[in-house]
mmCIF file of C-alpha atoms in Angstrom:
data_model
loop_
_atom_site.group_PDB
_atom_site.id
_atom_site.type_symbol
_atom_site.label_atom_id
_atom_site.label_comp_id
_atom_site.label_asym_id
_atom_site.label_seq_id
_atom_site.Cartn_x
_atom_site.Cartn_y
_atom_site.Cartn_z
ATOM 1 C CA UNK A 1 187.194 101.182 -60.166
ATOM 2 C CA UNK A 2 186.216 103.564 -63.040
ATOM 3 C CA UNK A 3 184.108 101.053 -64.531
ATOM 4 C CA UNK A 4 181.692 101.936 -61.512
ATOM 5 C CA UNK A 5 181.747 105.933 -62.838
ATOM 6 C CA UNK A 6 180.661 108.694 -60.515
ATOM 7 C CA UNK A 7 178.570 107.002 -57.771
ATOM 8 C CA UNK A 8 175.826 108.761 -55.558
ATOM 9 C CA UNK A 9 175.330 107.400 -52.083
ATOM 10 C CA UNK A 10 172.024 108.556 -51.461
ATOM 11 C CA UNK A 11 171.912 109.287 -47.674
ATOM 12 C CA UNK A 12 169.603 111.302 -45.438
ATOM 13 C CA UNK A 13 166.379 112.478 -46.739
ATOM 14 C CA UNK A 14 163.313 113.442 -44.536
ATOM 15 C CA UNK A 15 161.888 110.214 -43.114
ATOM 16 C CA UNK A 16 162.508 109.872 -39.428
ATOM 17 C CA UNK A 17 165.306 107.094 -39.800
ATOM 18 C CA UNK A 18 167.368 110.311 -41.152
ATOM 19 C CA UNK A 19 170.029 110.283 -38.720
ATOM 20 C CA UNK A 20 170.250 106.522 -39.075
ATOM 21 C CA UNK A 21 170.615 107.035 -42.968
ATOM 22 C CA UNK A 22 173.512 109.215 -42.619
ATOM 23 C CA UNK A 23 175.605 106.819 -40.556
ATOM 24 C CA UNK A 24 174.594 104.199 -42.769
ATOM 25 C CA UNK A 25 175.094 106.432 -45.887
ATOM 26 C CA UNK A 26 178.900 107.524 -44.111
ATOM 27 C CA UNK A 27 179.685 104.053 -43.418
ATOM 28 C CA UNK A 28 179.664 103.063 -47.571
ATOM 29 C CA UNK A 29 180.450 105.983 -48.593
ATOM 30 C CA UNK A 30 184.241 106.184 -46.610
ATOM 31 C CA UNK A 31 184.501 102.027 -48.110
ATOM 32 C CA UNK A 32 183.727 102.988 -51.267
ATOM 33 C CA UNK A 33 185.984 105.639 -51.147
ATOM 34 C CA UNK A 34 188.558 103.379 -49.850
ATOM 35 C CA UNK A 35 188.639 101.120 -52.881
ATOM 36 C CA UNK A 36 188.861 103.799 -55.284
ATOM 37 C CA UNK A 37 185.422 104.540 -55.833
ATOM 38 C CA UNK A 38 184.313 107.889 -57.164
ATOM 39 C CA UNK A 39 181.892 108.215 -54.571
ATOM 40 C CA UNK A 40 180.162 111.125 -53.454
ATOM 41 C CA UNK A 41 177.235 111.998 -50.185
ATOM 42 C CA UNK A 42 174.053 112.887 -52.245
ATOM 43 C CA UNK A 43 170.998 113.876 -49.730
ATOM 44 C CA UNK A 44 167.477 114.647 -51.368
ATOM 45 C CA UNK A 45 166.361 116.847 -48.862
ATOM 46 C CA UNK A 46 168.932 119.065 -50.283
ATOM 47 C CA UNK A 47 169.085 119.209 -53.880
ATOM 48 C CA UNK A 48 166.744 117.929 -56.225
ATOM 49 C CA UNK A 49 167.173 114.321 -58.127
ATOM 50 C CA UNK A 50 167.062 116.100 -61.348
ATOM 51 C CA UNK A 51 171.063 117.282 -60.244
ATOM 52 C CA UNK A 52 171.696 113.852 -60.600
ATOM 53 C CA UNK A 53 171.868 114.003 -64.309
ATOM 54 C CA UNK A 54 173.517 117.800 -64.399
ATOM 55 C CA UNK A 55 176.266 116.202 -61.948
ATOM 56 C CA UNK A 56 176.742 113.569 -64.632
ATOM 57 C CA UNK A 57 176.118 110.695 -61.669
ATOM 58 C CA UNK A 58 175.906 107.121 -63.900
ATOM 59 C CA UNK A 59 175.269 105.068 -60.569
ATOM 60 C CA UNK A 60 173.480 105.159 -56.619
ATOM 61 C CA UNK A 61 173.237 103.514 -54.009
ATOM 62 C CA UNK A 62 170.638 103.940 -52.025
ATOM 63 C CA UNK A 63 170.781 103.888 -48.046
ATOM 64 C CA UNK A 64 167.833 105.952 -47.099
ATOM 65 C CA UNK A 65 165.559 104.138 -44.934
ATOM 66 C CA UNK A 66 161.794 104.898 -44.587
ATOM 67 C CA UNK A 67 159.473 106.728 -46.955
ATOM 68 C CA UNK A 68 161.185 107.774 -49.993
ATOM 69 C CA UNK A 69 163.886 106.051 -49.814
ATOM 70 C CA UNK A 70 162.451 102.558 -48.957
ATOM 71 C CA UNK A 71 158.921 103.016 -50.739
ATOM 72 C CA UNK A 72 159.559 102.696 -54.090
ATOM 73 C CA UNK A 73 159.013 106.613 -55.139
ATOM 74 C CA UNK A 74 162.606 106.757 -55.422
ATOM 75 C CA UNK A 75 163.026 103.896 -56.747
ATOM 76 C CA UNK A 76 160.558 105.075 -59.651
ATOM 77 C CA UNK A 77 162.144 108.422 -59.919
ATOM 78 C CA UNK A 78 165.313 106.488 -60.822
ATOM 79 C CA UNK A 79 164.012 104.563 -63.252
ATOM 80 C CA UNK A 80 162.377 107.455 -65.440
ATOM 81 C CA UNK A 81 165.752 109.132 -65.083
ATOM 82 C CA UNK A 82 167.408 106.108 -66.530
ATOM 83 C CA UNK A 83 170.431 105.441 -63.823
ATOM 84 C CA UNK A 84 170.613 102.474 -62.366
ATOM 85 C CA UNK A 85 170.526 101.968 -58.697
ATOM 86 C CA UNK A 86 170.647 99.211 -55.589
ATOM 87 C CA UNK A 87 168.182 97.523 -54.041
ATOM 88 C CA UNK A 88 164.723 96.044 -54.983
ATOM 89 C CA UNK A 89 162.653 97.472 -57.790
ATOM 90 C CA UNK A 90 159.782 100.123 -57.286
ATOM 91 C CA UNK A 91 157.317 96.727 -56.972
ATOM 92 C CA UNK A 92 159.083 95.215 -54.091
ATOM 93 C CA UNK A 93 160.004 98.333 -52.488
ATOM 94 C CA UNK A 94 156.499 99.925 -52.181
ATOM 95 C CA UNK A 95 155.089 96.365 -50.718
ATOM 96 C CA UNK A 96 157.855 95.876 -48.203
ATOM 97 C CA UNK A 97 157.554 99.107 -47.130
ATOM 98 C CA UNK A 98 154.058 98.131 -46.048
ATOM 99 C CA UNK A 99 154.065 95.537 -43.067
ATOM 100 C CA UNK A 100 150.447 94.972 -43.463
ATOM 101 C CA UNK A 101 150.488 94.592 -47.535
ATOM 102 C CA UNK A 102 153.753 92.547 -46.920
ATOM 103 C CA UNK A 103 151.744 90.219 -44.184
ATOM 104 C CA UNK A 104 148.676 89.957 -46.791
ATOM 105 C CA UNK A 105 151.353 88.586 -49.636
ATOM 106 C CA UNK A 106 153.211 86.187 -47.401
ATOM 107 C CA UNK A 107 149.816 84.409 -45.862
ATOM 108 C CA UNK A 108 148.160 84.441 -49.347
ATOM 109 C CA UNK A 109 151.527 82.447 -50.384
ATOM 110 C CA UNK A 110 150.871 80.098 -46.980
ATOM 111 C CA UNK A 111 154.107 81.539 -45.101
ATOM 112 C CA UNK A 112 153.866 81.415 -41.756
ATOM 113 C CA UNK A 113 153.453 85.119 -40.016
ATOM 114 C CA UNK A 114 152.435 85.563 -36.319
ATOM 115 C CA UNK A 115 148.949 86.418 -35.886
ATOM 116 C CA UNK A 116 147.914 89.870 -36.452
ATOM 117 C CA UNK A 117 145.193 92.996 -36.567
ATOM 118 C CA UNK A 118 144.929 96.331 -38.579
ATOM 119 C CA UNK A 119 143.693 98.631 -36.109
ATOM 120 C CA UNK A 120 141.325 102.210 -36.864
ATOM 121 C CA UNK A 121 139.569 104.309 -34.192
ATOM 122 C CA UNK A 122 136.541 101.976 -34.265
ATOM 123 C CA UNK A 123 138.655 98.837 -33.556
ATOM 124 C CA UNK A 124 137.347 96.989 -30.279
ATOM 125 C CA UNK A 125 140.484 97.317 -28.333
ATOM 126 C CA UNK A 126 139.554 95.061 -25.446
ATOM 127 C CA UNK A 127 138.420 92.470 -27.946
ATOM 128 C CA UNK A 128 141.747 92.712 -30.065
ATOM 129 C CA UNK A 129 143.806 92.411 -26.860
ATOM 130 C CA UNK A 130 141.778 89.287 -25.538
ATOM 131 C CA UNK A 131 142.574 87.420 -28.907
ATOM 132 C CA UNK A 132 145.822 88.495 -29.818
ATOM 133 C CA UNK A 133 146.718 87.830 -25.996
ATOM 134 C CA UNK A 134 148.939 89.742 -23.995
ATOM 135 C CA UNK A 135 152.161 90.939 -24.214
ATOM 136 C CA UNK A 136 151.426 92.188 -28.163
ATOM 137 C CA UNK A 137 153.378 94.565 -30.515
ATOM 138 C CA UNK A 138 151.528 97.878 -31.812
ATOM 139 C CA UNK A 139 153.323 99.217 -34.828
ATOM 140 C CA UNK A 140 153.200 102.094 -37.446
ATOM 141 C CA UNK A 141 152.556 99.863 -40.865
ATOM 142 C CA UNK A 142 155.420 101.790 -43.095
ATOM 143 C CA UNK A 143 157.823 103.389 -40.731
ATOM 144 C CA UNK A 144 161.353 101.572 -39.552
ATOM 145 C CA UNK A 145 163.607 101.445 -36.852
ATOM 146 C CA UNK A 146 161.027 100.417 -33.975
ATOM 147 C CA UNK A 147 160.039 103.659 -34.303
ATOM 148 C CA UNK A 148 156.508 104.093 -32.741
ATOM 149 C CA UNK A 149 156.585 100.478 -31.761
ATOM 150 C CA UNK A 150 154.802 100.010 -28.163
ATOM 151 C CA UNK A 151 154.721 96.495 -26.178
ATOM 152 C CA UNK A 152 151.261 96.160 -24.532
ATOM 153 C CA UNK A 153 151.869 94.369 -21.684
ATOM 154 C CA UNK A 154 148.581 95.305 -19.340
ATOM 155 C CA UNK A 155 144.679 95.015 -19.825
ATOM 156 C CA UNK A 156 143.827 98.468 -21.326
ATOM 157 C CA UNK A 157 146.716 99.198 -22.732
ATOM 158 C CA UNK A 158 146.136 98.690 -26.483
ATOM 159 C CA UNK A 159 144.512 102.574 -27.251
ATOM 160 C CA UNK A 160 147.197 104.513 -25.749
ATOM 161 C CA UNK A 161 149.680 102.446 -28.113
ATOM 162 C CA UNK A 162 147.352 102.835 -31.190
ATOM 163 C CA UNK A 163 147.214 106.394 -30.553
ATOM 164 C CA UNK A 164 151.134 106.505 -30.421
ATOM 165 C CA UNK A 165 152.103 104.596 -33.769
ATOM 166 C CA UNK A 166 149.261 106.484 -35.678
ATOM 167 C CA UNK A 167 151.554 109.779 -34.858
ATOM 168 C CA UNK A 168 153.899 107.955 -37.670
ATOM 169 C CA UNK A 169 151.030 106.229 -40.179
ATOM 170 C CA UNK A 170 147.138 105.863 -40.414
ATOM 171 C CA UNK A 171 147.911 102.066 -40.618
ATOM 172 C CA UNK A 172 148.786 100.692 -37.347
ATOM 173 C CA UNK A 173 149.428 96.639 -36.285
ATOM 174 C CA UNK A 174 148.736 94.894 -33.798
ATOM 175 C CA UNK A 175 150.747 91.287 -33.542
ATOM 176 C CA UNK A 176 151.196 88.862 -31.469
ATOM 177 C CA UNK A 177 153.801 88.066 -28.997
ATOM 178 C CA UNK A 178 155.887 85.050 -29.994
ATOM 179 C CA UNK A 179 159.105 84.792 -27.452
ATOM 180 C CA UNK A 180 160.989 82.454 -28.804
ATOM 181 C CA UNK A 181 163.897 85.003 -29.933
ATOM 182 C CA UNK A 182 164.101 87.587 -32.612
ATOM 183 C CA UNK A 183 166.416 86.562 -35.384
ATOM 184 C CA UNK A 184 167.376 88.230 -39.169
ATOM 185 C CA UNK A 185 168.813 86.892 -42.261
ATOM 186 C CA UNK A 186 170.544 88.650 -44.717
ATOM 187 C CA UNK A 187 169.531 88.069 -48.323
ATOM 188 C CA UNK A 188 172.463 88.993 -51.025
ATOM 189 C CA UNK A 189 172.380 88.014 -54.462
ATOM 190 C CA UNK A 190 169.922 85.582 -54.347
ATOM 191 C CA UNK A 191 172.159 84.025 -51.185
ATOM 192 C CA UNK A 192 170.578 83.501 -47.667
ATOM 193 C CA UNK A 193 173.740 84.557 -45.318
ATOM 194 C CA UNK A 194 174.013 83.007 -41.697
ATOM 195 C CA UNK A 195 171.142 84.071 -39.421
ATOM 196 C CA UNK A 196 171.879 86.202 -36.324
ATOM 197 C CA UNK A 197 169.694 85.783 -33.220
ATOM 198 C CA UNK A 198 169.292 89.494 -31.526
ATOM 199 C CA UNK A 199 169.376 89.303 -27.647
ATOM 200 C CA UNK A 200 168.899 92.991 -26.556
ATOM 201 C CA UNK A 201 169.415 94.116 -22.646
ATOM 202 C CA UNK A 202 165.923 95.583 -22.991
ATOM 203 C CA UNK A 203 162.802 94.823 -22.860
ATOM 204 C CA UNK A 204 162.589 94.521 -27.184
ATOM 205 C CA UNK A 205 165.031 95.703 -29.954
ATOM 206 C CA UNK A 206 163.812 99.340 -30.031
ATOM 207 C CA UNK A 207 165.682 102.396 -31.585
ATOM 208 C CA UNK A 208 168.045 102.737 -29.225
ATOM 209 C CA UNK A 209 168.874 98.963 -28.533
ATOM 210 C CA UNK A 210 169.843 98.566 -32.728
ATOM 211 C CA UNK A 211 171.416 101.635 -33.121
ATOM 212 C CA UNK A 212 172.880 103.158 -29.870
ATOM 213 C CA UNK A 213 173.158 100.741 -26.925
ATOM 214 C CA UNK A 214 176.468 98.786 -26.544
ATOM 215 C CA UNK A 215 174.683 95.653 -24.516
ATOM 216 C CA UNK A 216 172.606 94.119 -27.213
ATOM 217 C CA UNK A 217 174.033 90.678 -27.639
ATOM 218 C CA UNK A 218 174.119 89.467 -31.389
ATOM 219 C CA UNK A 219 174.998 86.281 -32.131
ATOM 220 C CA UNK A 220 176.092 85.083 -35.145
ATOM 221 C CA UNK A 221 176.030 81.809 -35.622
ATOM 222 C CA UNK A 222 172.748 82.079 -34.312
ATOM 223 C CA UNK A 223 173.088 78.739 -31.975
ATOM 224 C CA UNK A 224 170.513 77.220 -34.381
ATOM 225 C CA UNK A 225 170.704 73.323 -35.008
ATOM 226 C CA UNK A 226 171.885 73.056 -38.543
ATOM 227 C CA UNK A 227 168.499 71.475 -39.954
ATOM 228 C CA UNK A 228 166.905 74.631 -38.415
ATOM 229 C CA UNK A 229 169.482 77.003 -39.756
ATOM 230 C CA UNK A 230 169.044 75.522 -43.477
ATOM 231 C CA UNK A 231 165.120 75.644 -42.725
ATOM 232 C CA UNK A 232 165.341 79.522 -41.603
ATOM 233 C CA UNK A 233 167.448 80.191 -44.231
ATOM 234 C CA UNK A 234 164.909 78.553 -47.245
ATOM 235 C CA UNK A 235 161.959 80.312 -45.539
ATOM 236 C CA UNK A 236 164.289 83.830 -45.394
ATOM 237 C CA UNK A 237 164.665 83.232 -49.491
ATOM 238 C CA UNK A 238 161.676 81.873 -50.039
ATOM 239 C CA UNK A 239 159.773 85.356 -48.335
ATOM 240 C CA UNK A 240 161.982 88.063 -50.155
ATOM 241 C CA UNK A 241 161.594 85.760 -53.343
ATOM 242 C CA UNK A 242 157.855 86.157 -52.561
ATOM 243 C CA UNK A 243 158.049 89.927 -52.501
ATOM 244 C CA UNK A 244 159.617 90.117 -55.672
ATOM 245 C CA UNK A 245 163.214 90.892 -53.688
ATOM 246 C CA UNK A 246 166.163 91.881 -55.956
ATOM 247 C CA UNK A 247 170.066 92.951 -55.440
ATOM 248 C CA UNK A 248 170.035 92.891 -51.628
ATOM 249 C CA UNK A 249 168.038 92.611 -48.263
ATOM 250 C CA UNK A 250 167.097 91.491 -44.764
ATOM 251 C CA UNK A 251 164.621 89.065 -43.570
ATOM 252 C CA UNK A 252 163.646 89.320 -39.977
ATOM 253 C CA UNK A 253 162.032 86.564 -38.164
ATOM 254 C CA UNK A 254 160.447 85.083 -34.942
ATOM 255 C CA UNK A 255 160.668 81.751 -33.299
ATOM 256 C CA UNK A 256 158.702 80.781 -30.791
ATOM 257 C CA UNK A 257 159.398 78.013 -28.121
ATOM 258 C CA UNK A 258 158.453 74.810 -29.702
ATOM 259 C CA UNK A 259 161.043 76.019 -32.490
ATOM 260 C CA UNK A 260 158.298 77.401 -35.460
ATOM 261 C CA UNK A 261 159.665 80.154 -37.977
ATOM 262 C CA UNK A 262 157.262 83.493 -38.228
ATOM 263 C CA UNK A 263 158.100 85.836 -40.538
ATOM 264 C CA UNK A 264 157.885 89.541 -39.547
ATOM 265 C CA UNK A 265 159.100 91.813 -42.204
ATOM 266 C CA UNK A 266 161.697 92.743 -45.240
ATOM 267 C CA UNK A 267 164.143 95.550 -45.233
ATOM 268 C CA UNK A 268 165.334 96.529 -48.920
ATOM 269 C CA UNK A 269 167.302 98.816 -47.897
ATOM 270 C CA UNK A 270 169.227 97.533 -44.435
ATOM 271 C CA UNK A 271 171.487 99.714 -41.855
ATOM 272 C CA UNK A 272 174.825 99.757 -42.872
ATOM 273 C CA UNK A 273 176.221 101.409 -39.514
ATOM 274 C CA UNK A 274 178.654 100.231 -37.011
ATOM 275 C CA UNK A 275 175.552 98.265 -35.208
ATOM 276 C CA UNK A 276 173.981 96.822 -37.885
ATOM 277 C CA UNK A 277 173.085 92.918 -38.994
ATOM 278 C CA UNK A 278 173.589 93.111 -42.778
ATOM 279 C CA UNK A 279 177.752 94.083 -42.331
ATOM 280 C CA UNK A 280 178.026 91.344 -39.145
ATOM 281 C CA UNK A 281 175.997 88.496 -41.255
ATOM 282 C CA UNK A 282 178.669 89.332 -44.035
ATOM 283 C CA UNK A 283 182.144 88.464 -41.851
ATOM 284 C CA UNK A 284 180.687 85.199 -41.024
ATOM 285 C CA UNK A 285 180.906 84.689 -44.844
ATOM 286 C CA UNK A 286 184.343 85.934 -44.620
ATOM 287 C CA UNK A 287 183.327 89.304 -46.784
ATOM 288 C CA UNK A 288 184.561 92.916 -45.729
ATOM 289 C CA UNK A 289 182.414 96.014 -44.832
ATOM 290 C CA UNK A 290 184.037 97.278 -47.701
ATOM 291 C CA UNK A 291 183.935 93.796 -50.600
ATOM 292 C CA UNK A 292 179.806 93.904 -49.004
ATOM 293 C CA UNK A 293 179.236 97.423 -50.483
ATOM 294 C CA UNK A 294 181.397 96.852 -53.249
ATOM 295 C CA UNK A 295 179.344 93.347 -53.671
ATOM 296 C CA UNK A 296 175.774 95.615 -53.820
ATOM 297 C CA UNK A 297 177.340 98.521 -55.975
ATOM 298 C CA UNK A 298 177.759 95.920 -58.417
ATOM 299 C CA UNK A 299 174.064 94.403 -58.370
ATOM 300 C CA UNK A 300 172.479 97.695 -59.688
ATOM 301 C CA UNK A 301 169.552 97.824 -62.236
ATOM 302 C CA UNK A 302 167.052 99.782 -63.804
ATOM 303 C CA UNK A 303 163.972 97.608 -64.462
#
């Protein structure tokens, strides 16, 4: 494994998926260690990036999630250091980051995305609500996780969950309901992996349902026919192509019940923990925890 050098697994950081970054970031690290990696924990909220050159570091691999890890500012630090890293350029990083931006791209390409509204203090809340219908998703635009997410299910509603997901971003969503099932598709390589349809026990896949609950039901195969499986799939590639995706990612989508595909948003830097999709997509290929990290250690760039 020397031909990797000394690797950084850049973990942690100061967004508020840091305690999911260090199980992710713990996760790769102990695999890469395991196949003879020189791998070593690296958290920015602790030293600076500069010590990446003093500590003569020639790769990283990035697992923060959320703002600085996800929004292509680290991704630009690395490339004025010169060391190349994983994951999608500063481009696609900074846009995916962004469900709104992201949303903008994908209709202006003609993907299908459910309906939607950017929300501000003037927004007519009762008016949103009546067209969007109800239940509806209000989300923080840039954060991760389901963190600030709220489900508006009553008349009314729709301020009180504004006023919550602007506690995590000035740009806040609100999207329509399409209950179908939630699905995700893993994008490595430039290869659409099986699709996994995400049955949680409640009432949506929230924070504690992807990273802490043991009754979330993931199925992988999905239980898609196999024309809709190969259509999910193109549409998956198609979006992160879109975006300008590169090295690795993870699509998520909706379907609703007459079996149409909406897109909902990119990770470029996916959970790597003992819960997450990216890993479970990867068996059903027949490929390791371990081969999966070694697979993205080997996809880094600069440029």
């Amino acid at each position: 494994m020397k031909q990797y050098g000394k690797v950084a697994v850049m973990m942690g950081g100061s967004s508020a998926e840091r305690e999911i970054s260090l199980m992710s970031g713990n996760g790769v690290l102990s695999a890469l260690r395991s196949r003879g990696v020189d791998a070593h924990a690296f958290d920015p909220a602790d030293k600076p990036l500069s010590a990446l050159k003093d500590e003569g570091f020639e790769r990283v691999f990035i697992i923060l999630h959320g703002p600085f890890g996800e929004d292509g500012t680290l991704q630009g630090a690395l490339e004025t250091l010169g060391i190349p890293y994983t994951g999608c350029g500063v481009m696609a990083s900074a846009i995916c980051m962004d469900k709104w931006r992201t949303k903008l791209l994908w209709r202006g390409a003609g993907l299908p995305i459910p309906e939607f509204e950017l929300l501000d203090e003037d927004s007519d809340f009762a008016a949103v609500e009546a067209r969007l219908g109800l239940p509806l998703f209000v989300k923080p635009a840039t954060e991760g996780s389901s963190i600030g997410v709220t489900k508006v299910k009553q008349v009314g509603e729709l301020k009180a969950a504004f006023d919550e997901a602007r506690k995590y971003d000035p740009l806040v969503l609100a999207e329509r309901f399409v209950g179908g099932g939630e699905y995700t598709c893993a994008v490595i390589d430039g290869q659409a992996y099986p699709t996994i349809k995400i049955e949680p026990a409640t009432e949506y896949y929230d924070y504690q349902a992807k990273y802490f609950r043991d009754d979330t039901v993931y199925r992988c195969p999905s239980g898609l026919s196999e024309e809709v499986e190969q259509r999910a799939r193109a549409l998956c590639l198609q979006a992160f192509r879109v975006l300008g995706g590169q090295g690795w990612g993870r699509v998520d989508f909706l379907m609703d019940e007459e079996g149409g595909i909406y897109l909902l948003e990119v990770n470029t830097n996916p959970g790597m923990t003992s819960h997450s999709l990216v890993p479970m997509a990867a068996r059903a290929q027949g490929i390791s925890y371990e081969d999966l990290c070694l697979n993205v250690l080997d996809m880094v760039h600069v440029g």
